[in-house]
Amino acid sequence: MAKKKILKRSWAEPFKIKVVEPIKMTTRADREKAAKEAGYNTFLLKSEDVYIDLLTDSGTNAMSDRQWAGMMIGDEAYAGSRNFYYLWDNVKKFYGMPYFVPAHQGRAAEHMISQILIKQGDYIPGNMYFTTTRLHQELAGATFVDVIIDEAHDPLNEHPFKGNVDIKKLDKLVSEVGAKKIPYVCMAGPVNMAGGQPFSMKNLKEVAQYCKQKKIKLWFDATRACENAYFIKEREKGYANKTVTQILKEMCSYFEGLWVSAKKDLMVNIGGILATKNKKVFEQARNMVVVYEGLHTYGGLAGRDMEAMAVGMEEMVEYDNIKARIGQVEYCGHQLEKYGIPFVKPIGGHAIFLDAKKFLPHIKQDQFPAQTLAAEIYLDSGVRGMERGIVSAGRDPETGKHRYPKLELVRLTFPRRVYTQAHIDVTVESIAEVYDNRKKIKGLKMIYEPKYLRFFQGRFERI
Ligand code: F0G
């Protein structure tokens, strides 16, 4: 047999499947009924009515055999659990922060840190908002100000670090309101709402230097920090030969403290972290956690959850793991490109963000193009994505009017170690089908709107 020249070598996941969970197949009629009952909001669908669930990568990851083994050695003592001390050691080792308070998930840590650092009338600059992060800052009395670079608001701009802070925007805010009104600058990486876009180490260093000069603290939403570290390794000069562990540690070194939703990078189903170098802030958080979460050695978690988190932390920095995870998102993006389907570039770390404004240009933003598109994809195939546009952006607390974000997106988020390449192919083909029929699609009308984080529970009707 003649030897064929191999053009490109493929990669595959660095694990094999040991346990499987069956999923239900549904018909179009089943899905029409389910979508209507859910008010055309994918958050309100029953999971059993979903075929491929790309709603979120939060808490939906597959744990490893080592993590599951860890679940069996939970030390469920009320105080001083062995698992807590193991987790604390790993917080020091991987995030480089000496002080740590556990929390049941990311927003619990956001709540504590916002209440501790923010005073009524303060301003919090950030590299684009995240829904829960901004809400906790606002509930603590602050006004959020977006200081991300302009490129981040343009879905087609291929800037490799669209998560960067625009120092000029930051400086403008500081000169307008004064450094005393800014308790901290909030940086997240990769930036979820921008399309999973990372910041560069160079930008982080510049922001850190600026903050130091102005005596403003710098805090880190490190929820998907390992993915940011991976992008720095792949894209930034001088980092190709560093490990993810080294890059993560260097990133964290520029911050006074950080919080993590452990439901992402750490590949667990529940958990959160608040960690800092500041002993005073730590003492306040350690006291606050007993009011809202539980004793400071479990923070709303079981011992077994903390064990799974500690093991997950050791796995999250493995290069091959992250490469396969981001590689799967890239694969999906490259397949979508073949059909000319519009989505945010460059391809993000945790998700593909379909550009609903381009996909459904005939639907006005106040008829919710992204909400509509997420519903249509579900109706076609049972694939569940999430709206990340005007519904997620909510209302301006002062004027009560809709915020009109430039980005009107549907997020297809990939849980870690859960789906195969065939699941991605099915997803892409479904989106292509919806794209072919896009001109017939009509928008939605909102018929129920809760006060906070309306995207979770809002209900819609077809126009
Ligand atoms: N920060 C970021 C960047 C997040 O993506 C999330 C959650 C949180 C904080 C809050 O953490 O959910 O554990 O309370 N993001 C999920 C998502 C919900 O689907 O992107 P949490």
GROMACS .gro file of C-alpha atoms and ligand atoms in nm:
model
  484
    1MET     CA    1   0.000   0.000   0.000
    2ALA     CA    2   0.130   0.342  -0.093
    3LYS     CA    3   0.216   0.571   0.193
    4LYS     CA    4  -0.002   0.881   0.200
    5LYS     CA    5   0.160   1.204   0.299
    6ILE     CA    6   0.009   1.323   0.628
    7LEU     CA    7  -0.077   1.689   0.595
    8LYS     CA    8  -0.165   1.762   0.953
    9ARG     CA    9  -0.157   1.555   1.267
   10SER     CA   10  -0.474   1.563   1.475
   11TRP     CA   11  -0.490   1.593   1.851
   12ALA     CA   12  -0.721   1.409   2.087
   13GLU     CA   13  -0.834   1.452   2.443
   14PRO     CA   14  -0.583   1.338   2.710
   15PHE     CA   15  -0.840   1.112   2.879
   16LYS     CA   16  -1.084   0.831   2.805
   17ILE     CA   17  -1.445   0.792   2.915
   18LYS     CA   18  -1.521   0.567   3.213
   19VAL     CA   19  -1.879   0.664   3.308
   20VAL     CA   20  -2.154   0.776   3.073
   21GLU     CA   21  -2.482   0.960   3.128
   22PRO     CA   22  -2.758   0.884   2.874
   23ILE     CA   23  -2.931   1.183   2.714
   24LYS     CA   24  -3.287   1.195   2.586
   25MET     CA   25  -3.368   1.254   2.221
   26THR     CA   26  -3.670   1.477   2.156
   27THR     CA   27  -3.889   1.562   1.858
   28ARG     CA   28  -3.957   1.909   1.717
   29ALA     CA   29  -4.309   1.889   1.864
   30ASP     CA   30  -4.167   1.808   2.212
   31ARG     CA   31  -3.935   2.104   2.185
   32GLU     CA   32  -4.206   2.345   2.066
   33LYS     CA   33  -4.403   2.257   2.379
   34ALA     CA   34  -4.103   2.277   2.612
   35ALA     CA   35  -3.987   2.613   2.469
   36LYS     CA   36  -4.332   2.767   2.503
   37GLU     CA   37  -4.361   2.645   2.863
   38ALA     CA   38  -4.017   2.791   2.934
   39GLY     CA   39  -4.121   3.134   2.802
   40TYR     CA   40  -3.857   3.102   2.524
   41ASN     CA   41  -3.588   3.134   2.787
   42THR     CA   42  -3.330   2.854   2.772
   43PHE     CA   43  -3.261   2.900   3.146
   44LEU     CA   44  -3.617   2.787   3.216
   45LEU     CA   45  -3.600   2.464   3.016
   46LYS     CA   46  -3.591   2.137   3.202
   47SER     CA   47  -3.254   1.974   3.156
   48GLU     CA   48  -3.421   1.649   3.049
   49ASP     CA   49  -3.571   1.832   2.749
   50VAL     CA   50  -3.222   1.931   2.631
   51TYR     CA   51  -3.014   1.719   2.394
   52ILE     CA   52  -2.673   1.892   2.390
   53ASP     CA   53  -2.638   2.134   2.677
   54LEU     CA   54  -2.415   2.428   2.594
   55LEU     CA   55  -2.583   2.665   2.837
   56THR     CA   56  -2.274   2.702   3.051
   57ASP     CA   57  -1.941   2.555   3.150
   58SER     CA   58  -2.025   2.635   3.510
   59GLY     CA   59  -2.051   2.332   3.737
   60THR     CA   60  -2.129   2.114   3.436
   61ASN     CA   61  -1.782   1.965   3.398
   62ALA     CA   62  -1.691   1.597   3.418
   63MET     CA   63  -1.478   1.524   3.721
   64SER     CA   64  -1.180   1.291   3.691
   65ASP     CA   65  -1.149   0.953   3.863
   66ARG     CA   66  -0.910   1.120   4.109
   67GLN     CA   67  -1.167   1.387   4.190
   68TRP     CA   68  -1.440   1.125   4.241
   69ALA     CA   69  -1.206   0.924   4.463
   70GLY     CA   70  -1.155   1.245   4.661
   71MET     CA   71  -1.530   1.270   4.714
   72MET     CA   72  -1.507   0.951   4.921
   73ILE     CA   73  -1.256   1.098   5.163
   74GLY     CA   74  -1.448   1.405   5.266
   75ASP     CA   75  -1.376   1.503   5.624
   76GLU     CA   76  -1.719   1.633   5.718
   77ALA     CA   77  -1.619   1.779   6.053
   78TYR     CA   78  -1.793   2.109   6.119
   79ALA     CA   79  -1.463   2.276   6.200
   80GLY     CA   80  -1.109   2.231   6.070
   81SER     CA   81  -1.175   1.972   5.797
   82ARG     CA   82  -0.863   1.810   5.655
   83ASN     CA   83  -0.990   1.884   5.301
   84PHE     CA   84  -0.996   2.257   5.382
   85TYR     CA   85  -0.626   2.256   5.470
   86TYR     CA   86  -0.537   2.063   5.154
   87LEU     CA   87  -0.737   2.316   4.950
   88TRP     CA   88  -0.573   2.609   5.128
   89ASP     CA   89  -0.227   2.465   5.051
   90ASN     CA   90  -0.323   2.447   4.684
   91VAL     CA   91  -0.460   2.804   4.683
   92LYS     CA   92  -0.115   2.915   4.804
   93LYS     CA   93   0.062   2.690   4.554
   94PHE     CA   94  -0.135   2.778   4.238
   95TYR     CA   95  -0.273   3.129   4.299
   96GLY     CA   96   0.013   3.244   4.522
   97MET     CA   97  -0.223   3.398   4.779
   98PRO     CA   98  -0.147   3.333   5.147
   99TYR     CA   99  -0.499   3.391   5.281
  100PHE     CA  100  -0.813   3.209   5.173
  101VAL     CA  101  -1.183   3.180   5.253
  102PRO     CA  102  -1.400   2.914   5.084
  103ALA     CA  103  -1.745   3.002   4.949
  104HIS     CA  104  -2.021   2.798   4.792
  105GLN     CA  105  -1.967   2.961   4.451
  106GLY     CA  106  -1.822   3.264   4.275
  107ARG     CA  107  -2.100   3.514   4.345
  108ALA     CA  108  -2.081   3.444   4.719
  109ALA     CA  109  -1.716   3.555   4.708
  110GLU     CA  110  -1.820   3.855   4.495
  111HIS     CA  111  -2.080   3.946   4.755
  112MET     CA  112  -1.827   3.939   5.038
  113ILE     CA  113  -1.552   4.129   4.862
  114SER     CA  114  -1.793   4.394   4.730
  115GLN     CA  115  -1.934   4.452   5.079
  116ILE     CA  116  -1.586   4.470   5.229
  117LEU     CA  117  -1.417   4.703   4.980
  118ILE     CA  118  -1.696   4.925   4.843
  119LYS     CA  119  -1.856   5.233   5.001
  120GLN     CA  120  -2.174   5.407   4.881
  121GLY     CA  121  -2.091   5.639   4.590
  122ASP     CA  122  -1.773   5.456   4.482
  123TYR     CA  123  -1.681   5.365   4.125
  124ILE     CA  124  -1.551   5.027   4.006
  125PRO     CA  125  -1.370   5.025   3.673
  126GLY     CA  126  -1.360   4.686   3.505
  127ASN     CA  127  -1.265   4.522   3.176
  128MET     CA  128  -1.628   4.480   3.070
  129TYR     CA  129  -1.892   4.368   3.314
  130PHE     CA  130  -1.998   4.026   3.427
  131THR     CA  131  -2.363   3.998   3.532
  132THR     CA  132  -2.324   3.882   3.894
  133THR     CA  133  -1.999   4.073   3.952
  134ARG     CA  134  -2.149   4.407   3.850
  135LEU     CA  135  -2.471   4.347   4.041
  136HIS     CA  136  -2.282   4.282   4.366
  137GLN     CA  137  -2.076   4.595   4.308
  138GLU     CA  138  -2.395   4.796   4.250
  139LEU     CA  139  -2.572   4.645   4.552
  140ALA     CA  140  -2.273   4.753   4.762
  141GLY     CA  141  -2.326   5.112   4.642
  142ALA     CA  142  -2.084   5.144   4.349
  143THR     CA  143  -2.124   5.248   3.987
  144PHE     CA  144  -1.955   5.016   3.741
  145VAL     CA  145  -1.751   5.177   3.462
  146ASP     CA  146  -1.637   4.976   3.161
  147VAL     CA  147  -1.270   5.046   3.078
  148ILE     CA  148  -1.203   4.764   2.834
  149ILE     CA  149  -1.038   4.851   2.500
  150ASP     CA  150  -1.280   4.949   2.220
  151GLU     CA  151  -1.178   4.644   2.015
  152ALA     CA  152  -1.363   4.423   2.267
  153HIS     CA  153  -1.697   4.570   2.159
  154ASP     CA  154  -1.636   4.483   1.792
  155PRO     CA  155  -1.718   4.117   1.720
  156LEU     CA  156  -1.500   4.109   1.408
  157ASN     CA  157  -1.186   4.270   1.546
  158GLU     CA  158  -0.913   4.003   1.565
  159HIS     CA  159  -0.707   4.170   1.842
  160PRO     CA  160  -0.536   3.881   2.027
  161PHE     CA  161  -0.599   4.038   2.370
  162LYS     CA  162  -0.944   4.191   2.355
  163GLY     CA  163  -0.965   4.161   2.735
  164ASN     CA  164  -0.710   4.440   2.782
  165VAL     CA  165  -0.784   4.748   2.988
  166ASP     CA  166  -0.765   5.083   2.811
  167ILE     CA  167  -0.544   5.282   3.050
  168LYS     CA  168  -0.664   5.609   2.895
  169LYS     CA  169  -1.025   5.524   2.985
  170LEU     CA  170  -0.914   5.428   3.335
  171ASP     CA  171  -0.714   5.749   3.373
  172LYS     CA  172  -1.009   5.955   3.251
  173LEU     CA  173  -1.228   5.806   3.524
  174VAL     CA  174  -0.960   5.860   3.789
  175SER     CA  175  -0.925   6.227   3.694
  176GLU     CA  176  -1.301   6.277   3.689
  177VAL     CA  177  -1.395   6.114   4.021
  178GLY     CA  178  -1.060   6.095   4.204
  179ALA     CA  179  -0.867   5.786   4.313
  180LYS     CA  180  -1.027   5.796   4.659
  181LYS     CA  181  -1.363   5.705   4.507
  182ILE     CA  182  -1.216   5.395   4.340
  183PRO     CA  183  -1.155   5.122   4.598
  184TYR     CA  184  -1.023   4.882   4.337
  185VAL     CA  185  -0.993   4.809   3.967
  186CYS     CA  186  -1.159   4.482   3.875
  187MET     CA  187  -0.996   4.270   3.607
  188ALA     CA  188  -1.130   3.942   3.471
  189GLY     CA  189  -0.957   3.714   3.229
  190PRO     CA  190  -1.062   3.581   2.987
  191VAL     CA  191  -1.349   3.827   2.966
  192ASN     CA  192  -1.667   3.623   2.955
  193MET     CA  193  -1.905   3.883   2.806
  194ALA     CA  194  -1.650   3.993   2.543
  195GLY     CA  195  -1.644   3.640   2.403
  196GLY     CA  196  -1.392   3.464   2.628
  197GLN     CA  197  -1.115   3.707   2.536
  198PRO     CA  198  -0.790   3.721   2.736
  199PHE     CA  199  -0.581   4.011   2.861
  200SER     CA  200  -0.205   4.015   2.802
  201MET     CA  201   0.058   4.008   3.074
  202LYS     CA  202   0.196   4.331   2.930
  203ASN     CA  203  -0.137   4.504   2.977
  204LEU     CA  204  -0.178   4.361   3.327
  205LYS     CA  205   0.168   4.492   3.424
  206GLU     CA  206   0.079   4.838   3.292
  207VAL     CA  207  -0.251   4.843   3.481
  208ALA     CA  208  -0.077   4.723   3.798
  209GLN     CA  209   0.185   4.995   3.767
  210TYR     CA  210  -0.081   5.260   3.706
  211CYS     CA  211  -0.282   5.143   4.008
  212LYS     CA  212   0.027   5.144   4.227
  213GLN     CA  213   0.104   5.501   4.124
  214LYS     CA  214  -0.251   5.611   4.205
  215LYS     CA  215  -0.271   5.396   4.521
  216ILE     CA  216  -0.569   5.201   4.388
  217LYS     CA  217  -0.602   4.829   4.460
  218LEU     CA  218  -0.624   4.572   4.184
  219TRP     CA  219  -0.852   4.269   4.225
  220PHE     CA  220  -0.887   3.970   3.994
  221ASP     CA  221  -1.189   3.766   3.887
  222ALA     CA  222  -0.977   3.455   3.832
  223THR     CA  223  -1.270   3.231   3.740
  224ARG     CA  224  -1.112   3.111   3.413
  225ALA     CA  225  -0.758   3.235   3.480
  226CYS     CA  226  -0.594   2.917   3.352
  227GLU     CA  227  -0.748   2.977   3.011
  228ASN     CA  228  -0.608   3.331   3.017
  229ALA     CA  229  -0.267   3.186   3.109
  230TYR     CA  230  -0.293   2.942   2.818
  231PHE     CA  231  -0.363   3.227   2.573
  232ILE     CA  232  -0.064   3.420   2.708
  233LYS     CA  233   0.154   3.114   2.653
  234GLU     CA  234   0.024   3.072   2.297
  235ARG     CA  235   0.013   3.437   2.190
  236GLU     CA  236   0.244   3.658   2.395
  237LYS     CA  237   0.614   3.702   2.327
  238GLY     CA  238   0.836   3.558   2.598
  239TYR     CA  239   0.587   3.308   2.744
  240ALA     CA  240   0.600   3.012   2.504
  241ASN     CA  241   0.842   2.822   2.726
  242LYS     CA  242   0.675   2.896   3.057
  243THR     CA  243   0.427   2.653   3.211
  244VAL     CA  244   0.063   2.744   3.273
  245THR     CA  245   0.140   2.717   3.646
  246GLN     CA  246   0.420   2.973   3.616
  247ILE     CA  247   0.210   3.212   3.408
  248LEU     CA  248  -0.089   3.182   3.642
  249LYS     CA  249   0.131   3.255   3.941
  250GLU     CA  250   0.284   3.557   3.769
  251MET     CA  251  -0.062   3.690   3.673
  252CYS     CA  252  -0.189   3.657   4.029
  253SER     CA  253   0.121   3.828   4.171
  254TYR     CA  254   0.002   4.166   4.039
  255PHE     CA  255  -0.325   4.155   4.235
  256GLU     CA  256  -0.405   4.223   4.598
  257GLY     CA  257  -0.658   3.946   4.588
  258LEU     CA  258  -0.890   3.740   4.374
  259TRP     CA  259  -1.209   3.540   4.362
  260VAL     CA  260  -1.283   3.226   4.167
  261SER     CA  261  -1.597   3.046   4.068
  262ALA     CA  262  -1.447   2.698   4.110
  263LYS     CA  263  -1.724   2.563   3.887
  264LYS     CA  264  -1.512   2.648   3.581
  265ASP     CA  265  -1.132   2.601   3.574
  266LEU     CA  266  -1.137   2.362   3.871
  267MET     CA  267  -1.378   2.125   3.695
  268VAL     CA  268  -1.605   2.068   3.994
  269ASN     CA  269  -1.980   2.097   4.026
  270ILE     CA  270  -1.982   2.353   4.308
  271GLY     CA  271  -1.739   2.580   4.492
  272GLY     CA  272  -1.587   2.924   4.521
  273ILE     CA  273  -1.271   3.091   4.648
  274LEU     CA  274  -1.181   3.427   4.796
  275ALA     CA  275  -0.806   3.469   4.838
  276THR     CA  276  -0.582   3.763   4.917
  277LYS     CA  277  -0.245   3.888   5.030
  278ASN     CA  278  -0.414   4.147   5.251
  279LYS     CA  279  -0.446   4.015   5.606
  280LYS     CA  280  -0.700   4.280   5.709
  281VAL     CA  281  -0.931   4.204   5.416
  282PHE     CA  282  -0.888   3.834   5.492
  283GLU     CA  283  -0.992   3.882   5.853
  284GLN     CA  284  -1.303   4.074   5.745
  285ALA     CA  285  -1.392   3.805   5.491
  286ARG     CA  286  -1.330   3.528   5.741
  287ASN     CA  287  -1.572   3.696   5.975
  288MET     CA  288  -1.830   3.768   5.707
  289VAL     CA  289  -1.830   3.412   5.572
  290VAL     CA  290  -1.975   3.280   5.898
  291VAL     CA  291  -2.277   3.508   5.852
  292TYR     CA  292  -2.359   3.420   5.492
  293GLU     CA  293  -2.193   3.089   5.401
  294GLY     CA  294  -2.085   2.881   5.700
  295LEU     CA  295  -1.776   2.841   5.917
  296HIS     CA  296  -1.455   2.974   5.759
  297THR     CA  297  -1.322   2.621   5.715
  298TYR     CA  298  -1.608   2.509   5.489
  299GLY     CA  299  -1.784   2.824   5.352
  300GLY     CA  300  -2.105   2.654   5.244
  301LEU     CA  301  -1.931   2.347   5.103
  302ALA     CA  302  -1.905   1.985   5.213
  303GLY     CA  303  -1.557   1.854   5.293
  304ARG     CA  304  -1.578   1.631   4.987
  305ASP     CA  305  -1.644   1.934   4.764
  306MET     CA  306  -1.326   2.099   4.891
  307GLU     CA  307  -1.130   1.779   4.823
  308ALA     CA  308  -1.259   1.771   4.463
  309MET     CA  309  -1.163   2.138   4.425
  310ALA     CA  310  -0.811   2.079   4.554
  311VAL     CA  311  -0.758   1.791   4.311
  312GLY     CA  312  -0.921   1.991   4.030
  313MET     CA  313  -0.670   2.268   4.090
  314GLU     CA  314  -0.387   2.028   4.020
  315GLU     CA  315  -0.558   1.920   3.696
  316MET     CA  316  -0.658   2.269   3.577
  317VAL     CA  317  -0.300   2.372   3.507
  318GLU     CA  318  -0.217   2.067   3.293
  319TYR     CA  319  -0.134   2.203   2.951
  320ASP     CA  320  -0.281   1.910   2.752
  321ASN     CA  321  -0.611   1.943   2.939
  322ILE     CA  322  -0.651   2.313   2.854
  323LYS     CA  323  -0.530   2.262   2.500
  324ALA     CA  324  -0.797   1.996   2.440
  325ARG     CA  325  -1.061   2.212   2.604
  326ILE     CA  326  -0.985   2.524   2.402
  327GLY     CA  327  -0.914   2.302   2.099
  328GLN     CA  328  -1.273   2.182   2.109
  329VAL     CA  329  -1.405   2.538   2.106
  330GLU     CA  330  -1.171   2.616   1.813
  331TYR     CA  331  -1.292   2.310   1.626
  332CYS     CA  332  -1.651   2.430   1.661
  333GLY     CA  333  -1.553   2.777   1.538
  334HIS     CA  334  -1.371   2.642   1.234
  335GLN     CA  335  -1.672   2.428   1.140
  336LEU     CA  336  -1.909   2.727   1.175
  337GLU     CA  337  -1.678   2.932   0.951
  338LYS     CA  338  -1.732   2.678   0.672
  339TYR     CA  339  -2.100   2.778   0.667
  340GLY     CA  340  -2.026   3.150   0.690
  341ILE     CA  341  -2.201   3.178   1.026
  342PRO     CA  342  -2.116   3.506   1.205
  343PHE     CA  343  -1.955   3.480   1.551
  344VAL     CA  344  -1.709   3.671   1.769
  345LYS     CA  345  -1.343   3.655   1.665
  346PRO     CA  346  -1.091   3.546   1.774
  347ILE     CA  347  -1.246   3.219   1.891
  348GLY     CA  348  -1.279   3.243   2.269
  349GLY     CA  349  -1.160   3.020   2.551
  350HIS     CA  350  -1.477   2.869   2.688
  351ALA     CA  351  -1.740   2.936   2.425
  352ILE     CA  352  -1.844   3.038   2.078
  353PHE     CA  353  -2.044   3.360   2.077
  354LEU     CA  354  -2.278   3.379   1.777
  355ASP     CA  355  -2.330   3.733   1.653
  356ALA     CA  356  -2.710   3.762   1.668
  357LYS     CA  357  -2.711   4.115   1.522
  358LYS     CA  358  -2.549   3.980   1.205
  359PHE     CA  359  -2.737   3.651   1.214
  360LEU     CA  360  -3.082   3.816   1.243
  361PRO     CA  361  -3.029   4.173   1.113
  362HIS     CA  362  -3.402   4.219   1.055
  363ILE     CA  363  -3.483   4.187   1.429
  364LYS     CA  364  -3.449   4.511   1.629
  365GLN     CA  365  -3.251   4.492   1.952
  366ASP     CA  366  -3.558   4.552   2.168
  367GLN     CA  367  -3.716   4.245   2.010
  368PHE     CA  368  -3.429   4.041   2.155
  369PRO     CA  369  -3.238   3.891   1.860
  370ALA     CA  370  -3.005   3.679   2.077
  371GLN     CA  371  -3.288   3.551   2.295
  372THR     CA  372  -3.473   3.461   1.975
  373LEU     CA  373  -3.173   3.289   1.820
  374ALA     CA  374  -3.105   3.078   2.131
  375ALA     CA  375  -3.471   2.966   2.124
  376GLU     CA  376  -3.460   2.884   1.751
  377ILE     CA  377  -3.148   2.669   1.786
  378TYR     CA  378  -3.312   2.481   2.071
  379LEU     CA  379  -3.626   2.430   1.862
  380ASP     CA  380  -3.423   2.295   1.571
  381SER     CA  381  -3.217   2.035   1.754
  382GLY     CA  382  -3.242   2.052   2.132
  383VAL     CA  383  -2.904   2.226   2.157
  384ARG     CA  384  -2.917   2.477   2.442
  385GLY     CA  385  -2.720   2.802   2.436
  386MET     CA  386  -2.758   3.124   2.633
  387GLU     CA  387  -2.852   3.485   2.553
  388ARG     CA  388  -2.571   3.735   2.613
  389GLY     CA  389  -2.716   4.060   2.484
  390ILE     CA  390  -2.977   4.313   2.582
  391VAL     CA  391  -3.158   4.080   2.822
  392SER     CA  392  -2.838   3.997   3.011
  393ALA     CA  393  -2.734   4.363   3.014
  394GLY     CA  394  -3.047   4.455   3.216
  395ARG     CA  395  -3.168   4.804   3.292
  396ASP     CA  396  -2.972   5.111   3.394
  397PRO     CA  397  -3.035   5.148   3.770
  398GLU     CA  398  -3.067   5.527   3.733
  399THR     CA  399  -3.286   5.568   3.426
  400GLY     CA  400  -3.466   5.234   3.443
  401LYS     CA  401  -3.421   5.199   3.065
  402HIS     CA  402  -3.280   4.894   2.884
  403ARG     CA  403  -2.903   4.903   2.847
  404TYR     CA  404  -2.828   4.853   2.476
  405PRO     CA  405  -2.498   4.660   2.459
  406LYS     CA  406  -2.302   4.668   2.132
  407LEU     CA  407  -2.265   4.291   2.156
  408GLU     CA  408  -2.584   4.094   2.102
  409LEU     CA  409  -2.467   3.735   2.131
  410VAL     CA  410  -2.570   3.374   2.182
  411ARG     CA  411  -2.316   3.183   2.383
  412LEU     CA  412  -2.248   2.816   2.312
  413THR     CA  413  -2.044   2.716   2.612
  414PHE     CA  414  -1.847   2.396   2.635
  415PRO     CA  415  -1.844   2.203   2.961
  416ARG     CA  416  -1.500   2.054   3.021
  417ARG     CA  417  -1.447   1.685   2.934
  418VAL     CA  418  -1.819   1.627   2.860
  419TYR     CA  419  -1.895   1.627   2.486
  420THR     CA  420  -1.729   1.465   2.186
  421GLN     CA  421  -1.644   1.600   1.842
  422ALA     CA  422  -1.961   1.434   1.707
  423HIS     CA  423  -2.171   1.643   1.947
  424ILE     CA  424  -2.002   1.951   1.804
  425ASP     CA  425  -2.078   1.842   1.447
  426VAL     CA  426  -2.447   1.796   1.532
  427THR     CA  427  -2.451   2.140   1.694
  428VAL     CA  428  -2.288   2.311   1.396
  429GLU     CA  429  -2.525   2.147   1.149
  430SER     CA  430  -2.824   2.261   1.352
  431ILE     CA  431  -2.701   2.620   1.359
  432ALA     CA  432  -2.639   2.602   0.984
  433GLU     CA  433  -2.999   2.489   0.935
  434VAL     CA  434  -3.131   2.781   1.141
  435TYR     CA  435  -2.900   3.013   0.946
  436ASP     CA  436  -3.050   2.892   0.617
  437ASN     CA  437  -3.400   2.974   0.742
  438ARG     CA  438  -3.306   3.293   0.925
  439LYS     CA  439  -3.519   3.531   0.716
  440LYS     CA  440  -3.839   3.364   0.838
  441ILE     CA  441  -3.753   3.411   1.206
  442LYS     CA  442  -3.945   3.675   1.405
  443GLY     CA  443  -3.847   3.837   1.736
  444LEU     CA  444  -3.984   3.806   2.090
  445LYS     CA  445  -4.175   4.019   2.337
  446MET     CA  446  -4.090   4.019   2.710
  447ILE     CA  447  -4.392   3.930   2.921
  448TYR     CA  448  -4.231   3.886   3.263
  449GLU     CA  449  -3.926   4.065   3.398
  450PRO     CA  450  -3.777   4.003   3.745
  451LYS     CA  451  -3.589   4.286   3.916
  452TYR     CA  452  -3.244   4.129   3.940
  453LEU     CA  453  -3.050   3.937   3.671
  454ARG     CA  454  -3.358   3.920   3.450
  455PHE     CA  455  -3.201   3.683   3.196
  456PHE     CA  456  -3.230   3.393   3.441
  457GLN     CA  457  -3.606   3.410   3.492
  458GLY     CA  458  -3.751   3.647   3.230
  459ARG     CA  459  -4.031   3.512   3.009
  460PHE     CA  460  -4.104   3.584   2.645
  461GLU     CA  461  -4.370   3.535   2.380
  462ARG     CA  462  -4.335   3.510   2.004
  463ILE     CA  463  -4.430   3.824   1.812
  464F0G     N1  464  -1.722   3.564   3.729
  464F0G     C1  465  -1.727   3.513   3.605
  464F0G     C2  466  -1.629   3.560   3.503
  464F0G     C3  467  -1.822   3.416   3.573
  464F0G     O1  468  -1.824   3.365   3.451
  464F0G     C4  469  -1.912   3.373   3.674
  464F0G     C5  470  -2.015   3.274   3.644
  464F0G     C6  471  -1.903   3.429   3.801
  464F0G     C7  472  -1.806   3.525   3.825
  464F0G     C8  473  -1.997   3.391   3.912
  464F0G     O2  474  -1.970   3.264   3.958
  464F0G     O3  475  -2.173   3.128   3.897
  464F0G     O4  476  -2.005   3.046   4.062
  464F0G     O5  477  -2.157   3.232   4.120
  464F0G     N2  478  -2.047   3.242   3.528
  464F0G     C9  479  -2.143   3.143   3.487
  464F0G    C10  480  -2.152   3.142   3.337
  464F0G    C11  481  -2.275   3.152   3.553
  464F0G     O6  482  -2.237   3.069   3.284
  464F0G     O7  483  -2.071   3.207   3.270
  464F0G     P1  484  -2.083   3.162   4.012
   0.00000   0.00000   0.00000
